[in-house]
mmCIF file of C-alpha atoms and ligand atoms in Angstrom:
data_model
loop_
_atom_site.group_PDB
_atom_site.id
_atom_site.type_symbol
_atom_site.label_atom_id
_atom_site.label_comp_id
_atom_site.label_asym_id
_atom_site.label_seq_id
_atom_site.Cartn_x
_atom_site.Cartn_y
_atom_site.Cartn_z
ATOM 1 C CA MET A 1 5.478 13.863 -19.544
ATOM 2 C CA ILE A 2 4.203 14.420 -15.998
ATOM 3 C CA LYS A 3 6.796 16.205 -13.897
ATOM 4 C CA LYS A 4 7.955 14.331 -10.801
ATOM 5 C CA ALA A 5 10.020 15.160 -7.767
ATOM 6 C CA LYS A 6 12.321 12.277 -6.888
ATOM 7 C CA ILE A 7 14.770 11.487 -4.142
ATOM 8 C CA THR A 8 17.793 10.582 -6.249
ATOM 9 C CA GLY A 9 20.271 10.213 -3.385
ATOM 10 C CA THR A 10 20.296 9.874 0.394
ATOM 11 C CA GLY A 11 23.023 10.199 2.997
ATOM 12 C CA SER A 12 23.378 10.139 6.757
ATOM 13 C CA TYR A 13 25.963 10.913 9.396
ATOM 14 C CA LEU A 14 26.187 9.731 12.977
ATOM 15 C CA PRO A 15 28.823 10.923 15.433
ATOM 16 C CA GLU A 16 31.263 8.313 16.725
ATOM 17 C CA ARG A 17 30.689 8.678 20.458
ATOM 18 C CA VAL A 18 28.150 6.221 21.849
ATOM 19 C CA LEU A 19 26.188 7.074 25.004
ATOM 20 C CA THR A 20 24.816 3.836 26.433
ATOM 21 C CA ASN A 21 22.057 3.253 28.961
ATOM 22 C CA GLN A 22 24.799 2.141 31.358
ATOM 23 C CA ASP A 23 26.466 5.545 30.935
ATOM 24 C CA LEU A 24 23.120 7.235 31.731
ATOM 25 C CA GLU A 25 22.728 5.076 34.861
ATOM 26 C CA LYS A 26 25.822 6.877 36.183
ATOM 27 C CA MET A 27 24.396 10.331 35.359
ATOM 28 C CA VAL A 28 20.740 10.181 36.583
ATOM 29 C CA ASP A 29 18.481 7.923 38.649
ATOM 30 C CA THR A 30 17.571 5.473 35.887
ATOM 31 C CA THR A 31 18.181 1.894 34.795
ATOM 32 C CA ASP A 32 18.898 0.130 31.544
ATOM 33 C CA GLU A 33 15.784 -1.973 32.202
ATOM 34 C CA TRP A 34 13.539 1.135 32.528
ATOM 35 C CA ILE A 35 14.930 2.784 29.405
ATOM 36 C CA VAL A 36 14.694 -0.356 27.257
ATOM 37 C CA SER A 37 11.200 -1.287 28.434
ATOM 38 C CA ARG A 38 9.764 2.269 28.218
ATOM 39 C CA THR A 39 11.540 3.465 25.039
ATOM 40 C CA GLY A 40 13.316 0.568 23.266
ATOM 41 C CA MET A 41 16.544 2.579 23.351
ATOM 42 C CA LYS A 42 19.888 0.998 24.211
ATOM 43 C CA GLU A 43 22.285 3.674 23.034
ATOM 44 C CA ARG A 44 22.473 6.934 21.143
ATOM 45 C CA ARG A 45 25.215 8.986 19.467
ATOM 46 C CA ILE A 46 26.640 12.230 20.851
ATOM 47 C CA ALA A 47 28.524 14.791 18.774
ATOM 48 C CA ARG A 48 31.969 16.049 19.792
ATOM 49 C CA PRO A 49 32.076 19.464 21.513
ATOM 50 C CA ASP A 50 33.520 20.982 18.319
ATOM 51 C CA GLU A 51 31.057 19.174 16.015
ATOM 52 C CA PHE A 52 27.889 21.122 15.216
ATOM 53 C CA SER A 53 24.659 20.650 13.270
ATOM 54 C CA SER A 54 26.332 22.316 10.267
ATOM 55 C CA HIS A 55 29.228 19.808 10.265
ATOM 56 C CA MET A 56 26.975 16.774 10.589
ATOM 57 C CA GLY A 57 24.546 18.150 7.993
ATOM 58 C CA ALA A 58 27.357 18.861 5.533
ATOM 59 C CA ALA A 59 28.721 15.321 5.973
ATOM 60 C CA ALA A 60 25.283 13.784 5.293
ATOM 61 C CA ALA A 61 24.729 16.159 2.349
ATOM 62 C CA LEU A 62 28.007 15.213 0.656
ATOM 63 C CA LYS A 63 27.065 11.521 0.917
ATOM 64 C CA ALA A 64 23.608 12.209 -0.570
ATOM 65 C CA LEU A 65 25.172 14.195 -3.446
ATOM 66 C CA ALA A 66 27.630 11.345 -4.128
ATOM 67 C CA ALA A 67 24.760 8.836 -4.153
ATOM 68 C CA ALA A 68 22.849 11.044 -6.604
ATOM 69 C CA HIS A 69 25.985 11.559 -8.770
ATOM 70 C CA LEU A 70 25.425 15.290 -8.463
ATOM 71 C CA ASP A 71 28.041 17.960 -7.930
ATOM 72 C CA ALA A 72 27.374 20.556 -5.235
ATOM 73 C CA SER A 73 27.637 23.235 -7.936
ATOM 74 C CA GLN A 74 24.443 21.809 -9.488
ATOM 75 C CA VAL A 75 22.361 22.343 -6.325
ATOM 76 C CA ASP A 76 19.839 25.165 -6.802
ATOM 77 C CA PHE A 77 18.476 25.386 -3.279
ATOM 78 C CA ILE A 78 19.297 24.109 0.213
ATOM 79 C CA LEU A 79 16.648 23.486 2.866
ATOM 80 C CA VAL A 80 17.844 22.620 6.367
ATOM 81 C CA ALA A 81 15.408 21.181 8.892
ATOM 82 C CA THR A 82 16.740 21.616 12.415
ATOM 83 C CA LEU A 83 15.621 22.591 15.883
ATOM 84 C CA THR A 84 19.269 22.819 16.934
ATOM 85 C CA PRO A 85 20.822 25.362 14.539
ATOM 86 C CA ASP A 86 24.470 26.354 15.115
ATOM 87 C CA CYS A 87 23.156 29.822 16.104
ATOM 88 C CA PRO A 88 20.055 32.011 15.523
ATOM 89 C CA ILE A 89 21.750 33.741 12.580
ATOM 90 C CA PRO A 90 23.161 32.994 10.111
ATOM 91 C CA SER A 91 21.087 29.990 9.153
ATOM 92 C CA THR A 92 22.684 26.566 9.348
ATOM 93 C CA ALA A 93 21.733 26.243 5.658
ATOM 94 C CA CYS A 94 24.107 29.115 4.792
ATOM 95 C CA LEU A 95 26.910 27.536 6.839
ATOM 96 C CA ILE A 96 26.405 24.212 5.047
ATOM 97 C CA GLN A 97 26.211 25.942 1.654
ATOM 98 C CA LYS A 98 29.775 27.172 2.231
ATOM 99 C CA MET A 99 31.026 23.849 3.633
ATOM 100 C CA ILE A 100 29.848 21.769 0.677
ATOM 101 C CA GLY A 101 30.753 24.363 -1.971
ATOM 102 C CA ALA A 102 27.392 25.324 -3.477
ATOM 103 C CA PRO A 103 27.809 29.126 -3.766
ATOM 104 C CA GLN A 104 25.021 29.593 -6.316
ATOM 105 C CA ALA A 105 22.372 27.803 -4.198
ATOM 106 C CA GLY A 106 19.766 29.664 -2.150
ATOM 107 C CA ALA A 107 19.740 28.461 1.454
ATOM 108 C CA VAL A 108 17.216 28.590 4.282
ATOM 109 C CA ASP A 109 16.435 26.815 7.574
ATOM 110 C CA ILE A 110 12.974 25.586 8.409
ATOM 111 C CA SER A 111 11.598 24.870 11.859
ATOM 112 C CA ALA A 112 9.135 22.034 12.405
ATOM 113 C CA ALA A 113 11.005 20.039 15.071
ATOM 114 C CA CYS A 114 10.869 16.269 14.506
ATOM 115 C CA THR A 115 8.558 16.723 11.508
ATOM 116 C CA GLY A 116 11.032 19.137 9.915
ATOM 117 C CA GLY A 117 12.375 16.569 7.467
ATOM 118 C CA LEU A 118 8.925 15.923 6.013
ATOM 119 C CA TYR A 119 8.075 19.638 5.905
ATOM 120 C CA ALA A 120 11.348 20.246 4.040
ATOM 121 C CA LEU A 121 10.690 17.359 1.642
ATOM 122 C CA SER A 122 7.251 18.815 0.919
ATOM 123 C CA LEU A 123 8.731 22.241 0.134
ATOM 124 C CA ALA A 124 11.438 20.670 -2.028
ATOM 125 C CA ARG A 125 8.809 18.734 -3.944
ATOM 126 C CA ALA A 126 6.774 21.902 -4.529
ATOM 127 C CA LEU A 127 9.866 23.773 -5.754
ATOM 128 C CA ILE A 128 10.587 20.985 -8.227
ATOM 129 C CA LEU A 129 6.990 20.478 -9.415
ATOM 130 C CA SER A 130 6.519 24.226 -9.941
ATOM 131 C CA GLY A 131 9.559 24.230 -12.220
ATOM 132 C CA THR A 132 11.351 26.732 -9.975
ATOM 133 C CA TYR A 133 14.402 24.507 -9.451
ATOM 134 C CA LYS A 134 15.902 21.245 -10.740
ATOM 135 C CA ASN A 135 17.919 20.131 -7.722
ATOM 136 C CA VAL A 136 17.032 20.811 -4.103
ATOM 137 C CA LEU A 137 19.139 19.526 -1.230
ATOM 138 C CA VAL A 138 17.153 18.694 1.901
ATOM 139 C CA ILE A 139 19.309 18.351 5.002
ATOM 140 C CA CYS A 140 18.170 17.380 8.495
ATOM 141 C CA SER A 141 20.695 17.836 11.257
ATOM 142 C CA GLU A 142 20.346 17.839 15.015
ATOM 143 C CA LYS A 143 22.744 18.293 17.888
ATOM 144 C CA LEU A 144 20.089 17.602 20.510
ATOM 145 C CA SER A 145 22.727 16.917 23.156
ATOM 146 C CA SER A 146 23.262 20.710 23.365
ATOM 147 C CA PHE A 147 19.601 21.216 24.357
ATOM 148 C CA THR A 148 19.180 18.142 26.563
ATOM 149 C CA ASP A 149 19.159 18.508 30.329
ATOM 150 C CA TYR A 150 21.385 15.681 31.571
ATOM 151 C CA THR A 151 19.968 16.117 35.083
ATOM 152 C CA ASP A 152 16.374 15.414 33.876
ATOM 153 C CA ARG A 153 15.913 11.641 33.615
ATOM 154 C CA SER A 154 12.546 12.001 31.865
ATOM 155 C CA THR A 155 14.143 13.537 28.744
ATOM 156 C CA CYS A 156 17.894 12.907 28.771
ATOM 157 C CA VAL A 157 17.588 9.217 27.949
ATOM 158 C CA LEU A 158 15.630 9.945 24.766
ATOM 159 C CA PHE A 159 17.712 12.097 22.468
ATOM 160 C CA GLY A 160 20.705 11.559 20.221
ATOM 161 C CA ASP A 161 22.640 13.513 17.598
ATOM 162 C CA GLY A 162 22.820 12.858 13.866
ATOM 163 C CA ALA A 163 22.049 14.061 10.371
ATOM 164 C CA SER A 164 20.441 12.895 7.150
ATOM 165 C CA ALA A 165 20.074 14.345 3.673
ATOM 166 C CA TYR A 166 18.062 13.852 0.509
ATOM 167 C CA VAL A 167 18.773 15.124 -3.013
ATOM 168 C CA VAL A 168 15.380 15.947 -4.558
ATOM 169 C CA SER A 169 15.533 16.350 -8.330
ATOM 170 C CA SER A 170 13.326 16.633 -11.377
ATOM 171 C CA GLU A 171 15.510 14.188 -13.334
ATOM 172 C CA GLY A 172 17.237 10.862 -12.707
ATOM 173 C CA ARG A 173 16.085 7.636 -11.091
ATOM 174 C CA GLY A 174 15.105 7.301 -7.482
ATOM 175 C CA LEU A 175 12.172 7.388 -5.112
ATOM 176 C CA ALA A 176 9.338 9.474 -6.525
ATOM 177 C CA ILE A 177 7.633 11.581 -3.848
ATOM 178 C CA GLU A 178 4.060 10.604 -4.686
ATOM 179 C CA GLN A 179 2.197 12.301 -1.859
ATOM 180 C CA ILE A 180 2.826 14.265 1.332
ATOM 181 C CA GLN A 181 0.313 15.152 4.053
ATOM 182 C CA LEU A 182 1.279 17.657 6.736
ATOM 183 C CA GLY A 183 -0.482 18.991 9.821
ATOM 184 C CA ALA A 184 0.024 21.239 12.826
ATOM 185 C CA ASP A 185 -1.776 22.191 16.043
ATOM 186 C CA GLY A 186 -0.449 25.275 17.799
ATOM 187 C CA GLU A 187 -3.061 24.755 20.543
ATOM 188 C CA GLN A 188 -0.752 22.044 21.919
ATOM 189 C CA ALA A 189 2.429 24.099 21.636
ATOM 190 C CA GLU A 190 3.225 23.906 25.346
ATOM 191 C CA LEU A 191 3.583 20.108 25.378
ATOM 192 C CA LEU A 192 7.101 20.152 23.967
ATOM 193 C CA VAL A 193 9.182 23.313 24.255
ATOM 194 C CA ILE A 194 12.570 24.915 24.723
ATOM 195 C CA PRO A 195 11.209 27.963 26.574
ATOM 196 C CA GLY A 196 14.352 30.096 26.852
ATOM 197 C CA GLY A 197 16.680 31.705 24.356
ATOM 198 C CA GLY A 198 14.098 33.313 22.077
ATOM 199 C CA CYS A 199 12.710 36.874 22.194
ATOM 200 C CA ARG A 200 10.055 35.815 24.715
ATOM 201 C CA GLN A 201 12.629 34.832 27.326
ATOM 202 C CA PRO A 202 16.006 36.005 26.058
ATOM 203 C CA THR A 203 18.999 34.225 27.534
ATOM 204 C CA SER A 204 19.818 35.644 30.964
ATOM 205 C CA ALA A 205 21.237 34.438 34.245
ATOM 206 C CA VAL A 206 17.633 33.696 35.298
ATOM 207 C CA THR A 207 16.746 31.583 32.232
ATOM 208 C CA ILE A 208 19.953 29.629 32.660
ATOM 209 C CA GLU A 209 19.410 29.142 36.394
ATOM 210 C CA ASN A 210 15.902 27.841 35.637
ATOM 211 C CA ARG A 211 17.286 25.577 32.898
ATOM 212 C CA LEU A 212 14.922 27.086 30.318
ATOM 213 C CA HIS A 213 17.437 26.517 27.524
ATOM 214 C CA PHE A 214 16.729 22.772 27.642
ATOM 215 C CA ILE A 215 13.952 20.632 26.122
ATOM 216 C CA LYS A 216 10.857 20.280 28.362
ATOM 217 C CA MET A 217 8.283 17.656 27.466
ATOM 218 C CA SER A 218 4.961 16.362 28.795
ATOM 219 C CA GLY A 219 5.911 12.848 27.743
ATOM 220 C CA ASN A 220 2.591 11.112 28.357
ATOM 221 C CA GLU A 221 0.539 13.680 26.456
ATOM 222 C CA VAL A 222 3.007 13.836 23.595
ATOM 223 C CA PHE A 223 2.925 10.041 23.374
ATOM 224 C CA LYS A 224 -0.858 9.942 22.855
ATOM 225 C CA HIS A 225 -0.845 12.712 20.252
ATOM 226 C CA ALA A 226 2.087 11.092 18.453
ATOM 227 C CA VAL A 227 0.286 7.788 17.925
ATOM 228 C CA ARG A 228 -3.016 9.385 16.917
ATOM 229 C CA ARG A 229 -1.549 11.969 14.556
ATOM 230 C CA MET A 230 0.941 9.694 12.798
ATOM 231 C CA GLU A 231 -1.728 7.050 12.214
ATOM 232 C CA ALA A 232 -4.119 9.661 10.771
ATOM 233 C CA ALA A 233 -1.401 11.253 8.617
ATOM 234 C CA CYS A 234 -0.458 7.861 7.166
ATOM 235 C CA LYS A 235 -4.068 7.006 6.372
ATOM 236 C CA GLU A 236 -4.758 10.433 4.810
ATOM 237 C CA CYS A 237 -1.591 10.154 2.762
ATOM 238 C CA LEU A 238 -2.516 6.681 1.478
ATOM 239 C CA ASP A 239 -6.083 7.794 0.691
ATOM 240 C CA ALA A 240 -4.873 10.885 -1.180
ATOM 241 C CA ALA A 241 -2.558 8.678 -3.257
ATOM 242 C CA ASP A 242 -5.285 6.060 -3.759
ATOM 243 C CA CYS A 243 -2.880 3.503 -2.263
ATOM 244 C CA LYS A 244 -3.846 0.556 -0.060
ATOM 245 C CA GLU A 245 -1.989 -0.471 3.070
ATOM 246 C CA GLU A 246 -1.199 -3.823 1.417
ATOM 247 C CA GLU A 247 0.802 -2.010 -1.279
ATOM 248 C CA ILE A 248 3.307 -0.629 1.228
ATOM 249 C CA SER A 249 6.663 -2.426 1.386
ATOM 250 C CA TRP A 250 8.156 -0.428 4.264
ATOM 251 C CA LEU A 251 6.907 1.921 6.963
ATOM 252 C CA ILE A 252 9.489 4.277 8.459
ATOM 253 C CA PRO A 253 8.039 6.065 11.487
ATOM 254 C CA HIS A 254 9.805 8.810 13.435
ATOM 255 C CA GLN A 255 12.077 7.005 15.895
ATOM 256 C CA ALA A 256 10.859 8.617 19.140
ATOM 257 C CA ASN A 257 9.970 5.536 21.161
ATOM 258 C CA VAL A 258 9.555 1.864 20.212
ATOM 259 C CA ARG A 259 6.197 1.795 22.024
ATOM 260 C CA ILE A 260 4.920 4.605 19.788
ATOM 261 C CA ILE A 261 6.203 2.706 16.733
ATOM 262 C CA ASP A 262 4.548 -0.526 17.927
ATOM 263 C CA ALA A 263 1.256 1.290 18.634
ATOM 264 C CA ILE A 264 1.235 2.660 15.065
ATOM 265 C CA ALA A 265 2.163 -0.771 13.697
ATOM 266 C CA LYS A 266 -0.931 -2.276 15.362
ATOM 267 C CA ARG A 267 -3.064 0.151 13.351
ATOM 268 C CA PHE A 268 -1.621 -1.248 10.099
ATOM 269 C CA PRO A 269 -2.412 -4.967 10.479
ATOM 270 C CA HIS A 270 -1.533 -5.859 6.879
ATOM 271 C CA LEU A 271 2.024 -4.634 7.291
ATOM 272 C CA PRO A 272 4.329 -7.387 8.664
ATOM 273 C CA GLY A 273 6.313 -6.324 11.737
ATOM 274 C CA ASP A 274 9.649 -6.828 9.967
ATOM 275 C CA ARG A 275 8.580 -4.237 7.381
ATOM 276 C CA ILE A 276 8.559 -1.459 9.967
ATOM 277 C CA TYR A 277 12.054 -0.068 9.946
ATOM 278 C CA LYS A 278 13.604 0.762 13.319
ATOM 279 C CA THR A 279 16.817 2.443 14.392
ATOM 280 C CA VAL A 280 15.513 3.727 17.741
ATOM 281 C CA HIS A 281 17.456 1.093 19.736
ATOM 282 C CA LYS A 282 20.829 2.364 18.514
ATOM 283 C CA TYR A 283 20.362 6.070 17.731
ATOM 284 C CA GLY A 284 17.475 7.184 20.002
ATOM 285 C CA ASN A 285 15.374 10.152 18.890
ATOM 286 C CA THR A 286 17.372 12.286 16.434
ATOM 287 C CA SER A 287 14.372 14.569 15.770
ATOM 288 C CA ALA A 288 14.201 15.879 12.164
ATOM 289 C CA SER A 289 17.023 13.537 11.104
ATOM 290 C CA SER A 290 15.401 10.294 12.207
ATOM 291 C CA CYS A 291 13.315 9.252 9.171
ATOM 292 C CA GLY A 292 16.147 10.146 6.798
ATOM 293 C CA ILE A 293 18.741 8.198 8.784
ATOM 294 C CA ALA A 294 16.433 5.163 8.757
ATOM 295 C CA LEU A 295 15.639 5.517 5.030
ATOM 296 C CA ASP A 296 19.329 5.840 4.149
ATOM 297 C CA GLU A 297 20.139 2.736 6.197
ATOM 298 C CA LEU A 298 17.226 0.816 4.670
ATOM 299 C CA LEU A 299 18.375 1.634 1.116
ATOM 300 C CA LYS A 300 21.944 0.553 1.953
ATOM 301 C CA THR A 301 20.965 -2.747 3.572
ATOM 302 C CA HIS A 302 17.960 -3.883 1.510
ATOM 303 C CA THR A 303 17.071 -3.978 -2.161
ATOM 304 C CA VAL A 304 14.035 -1.846 -2.925
ATOM 305 C CA HIS A 305 12.621 -2.950 -6.269
ATOM 306 C CA PRO A 306 10.973 -0.640 -8.807
ATOM 307 C CA GLY A 307 7.310 -0.163 -7.910
ATOM 308 C CA GLU A 308 7.805 -0.754 -4.182
ATOM 309 C CA LYS A 309 6.343 1.892 -1.914
ATOM 310 C CA ILE A 310 7.762 3.335 1.294
ATOM 311 C CA LEU A 311 5.726 5.345 3.773
ATOM 312 C CA LEU A 312 7.461 7.834 6.086
ATOM 313 C CA THR A 313 5.696 9.420 9.038
ATOM 314 C CA ALA A 314 6.827 11.907 11.664
ATOM 315 C CA PHE A 315 5.589 13.859 14.650
ATOM 316 C CA GLY A 316 7.052 16.586 16.817
ATOM 317 C CA SER A 317 6.875 19.830 18.690
ATOM 318 C CA GLY A 318 4.404 22.408 17.406
ATOM 319 C CA LEU A 319 2.642 20.101 17.446
ATOM 320 C CA THR A 320 3.489 19.081 13.910
ATOM 321 C CA TRP A 321 3.051 15.829 12.002
ATOM 322 C CA GLY A 322 3.135 14.396 8.531
ATOM 323 C CA ALA A 323 3.442 11.409 6.219
ATOM 324 C CA ALA A 324 5.096 10.964 2.829
ATOM 325 C CA LEU A 325 4.556 8.208 0.272
ATOM 326 C CA LEU A 326 7.579 7.296 -1.863
ATOM 327 C CA ARG A 327 7.591 4.964 -4.865
ATOM 328 C CA ALA A 328 10.756 3.340 -6.189
ATOM 329 C CA GLU A 329 11.343 3.794 -9.925
HETATM 330 N N1 ACO B 1 14.280 6.260 34.461
HETATM 331 C C1 ACO B 1 13.511 5.815 35.447
HETATM 332 N N2 ACO B 1 12.286 6.312 35.723
HETATM 333 C C2 ACO B 1 11.856 7.315 34.946
HETATM 334 C C3 ACO B 1 12.624 7.850 33.902
HETATM 335 C C4 ACO B 1 13.885 7.278 33.663
HETATM 336 N N3 ACO B 1 14.701 7.701 32.676
HETATM 337 N N4 ACO B 1 11.921 8.840 33.301
HETATM 338 C C5 ACO B 1 10.745 8.946 33.949
HETATM 339 N N5 ACO B 1 10.718 8.023 34.957
HETATM 340 C C6 ACO B 1 9.651 7.773 35.916
HETATM 341 C C7 ACO B 1 8.769 8.981 36.141
HETATM 342 O O1 ACO B 1 9.336 9.842 37.100
HETATM 343 C C8 ACO B 1 7.520 8.321 36.627
HETATM 344 O O2 ACO B 1 7.686 8.020 37.989
HETATM 345 P P1 ACO B 1 6.455 8.207 39.027
HETATM 346 O O3 ACO B 1 5.408 7.247 38.528
HETATM 347 O O4 ACO B 1 7.071 7.855 40.314
HETATM 348 O O5 ACO B 1 6.048 9.635 38.911
HETATM 349 C C9 ACO B 1 7.481 7.005 35.860
HETATM 350 O O6 ACO B 1 8.811 6.769 35.392
HETATM 351 C C10 ACO B 1 6.549 7.010 34.685
HETATM 352 O O7 ACO B 1 6.794 8.189 33.918
HETATM 353 P P2 ACO B 1 6.009 8.459 32.617
HETATM 354 O O8 ACO B 1 6.388 9.816 32.096
HETATM 355 O O9 ACO B 1 4.549 8.186 32.837
HETATM 356 O O10 ACO B 1 6.617 7.340 31.656
HETATM 357 P P3 ACO B 1 6.146 6.963 30.226
HETATM 358 O O11 ACO B 1 5.865 5.526 30.195
HETATM 359 O O12 ACO B 1 5.128 7.921 29.663
HETATM 360 O O13 ACO B 1 7.481 7.175 29.378
HETATM 361 C C11 ACO B 1 8.430 8.721 27.825
HETATM 362 C C12 ACO B 1 8.059 8.456 29.271
HETATM 363 C C13 ACO B 1 9.458 7.698 27.407
HETATM 364 C C14 ACO B 1 9.023 10.118 27.732
HETATM 365 C C15 ACO B 1 7.188 8.615 26.924
HETATM 366 O O14 ACO B 1 6.136 9.352 27.471
HETATM 367 C C16 ACO B 1 7.414 9.104 25.511
HETATM 368 O O15 ACO B 1 8.119 8.493 24.741
HETATM 369 N N6 ACO B 1 6.752 10.192 25.106
HETATM 370 C C17 ACO B 1 6.756 10.682 23.721
HETATM 371 C C18 ACO B 1 8.054 11.261 23.274
HETATM 372 C C19 ACO B 1 7.902 11.687 21.821
HETATM 373 O O16 ACO B 1 7.168 11.132 21.050
HETATM 374 N N7 ACO B 1 8.574 12.681 21.386
HETATM 375 C C20 ACO B 1 8.368 13.022 19.950
HETATM 376 C C21 ACO B 1 8.655 14.302 19.668
HETATM 377 S S1 ACO B 1 10.299 14.708 20.152
HETATM 378 C C22 ACO B 1 10.624 16.242 19.457
HETATM 379 O O17 ACO B 1 9.835 16.849 18.765
HETATM 380 C C23 ACO B 1 11.961 16.836 19.800
#
């Protein structure tokens, strides 16, 4: 029998506090009309001060394990995709390993910004297909509000907090991960950065004064790359899987901006608009977590029949991008 890596359970977690466009109007020089027309966002979630990426990730992970009917003690390996770890060391994966009670699991963080979820899924798939492990827990968790400059109107309206998780297993029923295409371009690294806080510009009074510990983005440039790269990744992924656009039931793009999503949708004319899943209006851009939050919501609100195919695509700092083709069993 051909070995497969399957998503046998998904989970997500969103903090309770809602930050609306009207709230942002009171914080920076912006309007609800500008934010909705330029991004499609109406509100986003913000974690409590004492709620971190580890807490949100653990909450999403426990839901994914319950959905997969798997005990935490059966998890062999934990991969956490985050650009907002609790701290540089230890990894957020180790903190979550303790929180969920999986002491025998290896645990590591990976860094690929908004594409982190797809990079982690790809690694999980490889670990399963190689026979190294049976059950890998992929967790995406972001507390972007800690790295967002709420005096910078060009970025602060975009980001929200939240987490998602996937159980990837060799056995059981679920969504088979048929194909994943990934890419990166370090030549464009400067387009989307948090410049301070690393060894290049360690945290100091000067980095804080210059607000280098916050996300800086060349929005226009990132927008163009995002559309181009996600379209190409989707097409490469479909080609590699010998799958036609018409065979796709759902497209779940990274929820960075509704205009980016609509621009990608135009490049897939056979896919009806209501088959492109969106959460951007209510959660904003939750970076690595976004595709997983949308997939979890889709699976909870719609029936996905055996044989149906779902295409995920993401794009982020690095630059990084990717697409993953899933097939329901
Ligand atoms: N409210 C009102 N006006 C604003 C706001 C705001 N919140 N933000 C910017 N503006 C102004 C600008 O100052 C500018 O004014 P000017 O013309 O007087 O200079 C004007 O609006 C237009 O600004 P643009 O930056 O050209 O606006 P644009 O239409 O490009 O939208 C946006 C900006 C929403 C950031 C868009 O470029 C975008 O979504 N980019 C991609 C983001 C993305 O994909 N990120 C993915 C990766 S995220 C990650 O990896 C963490």
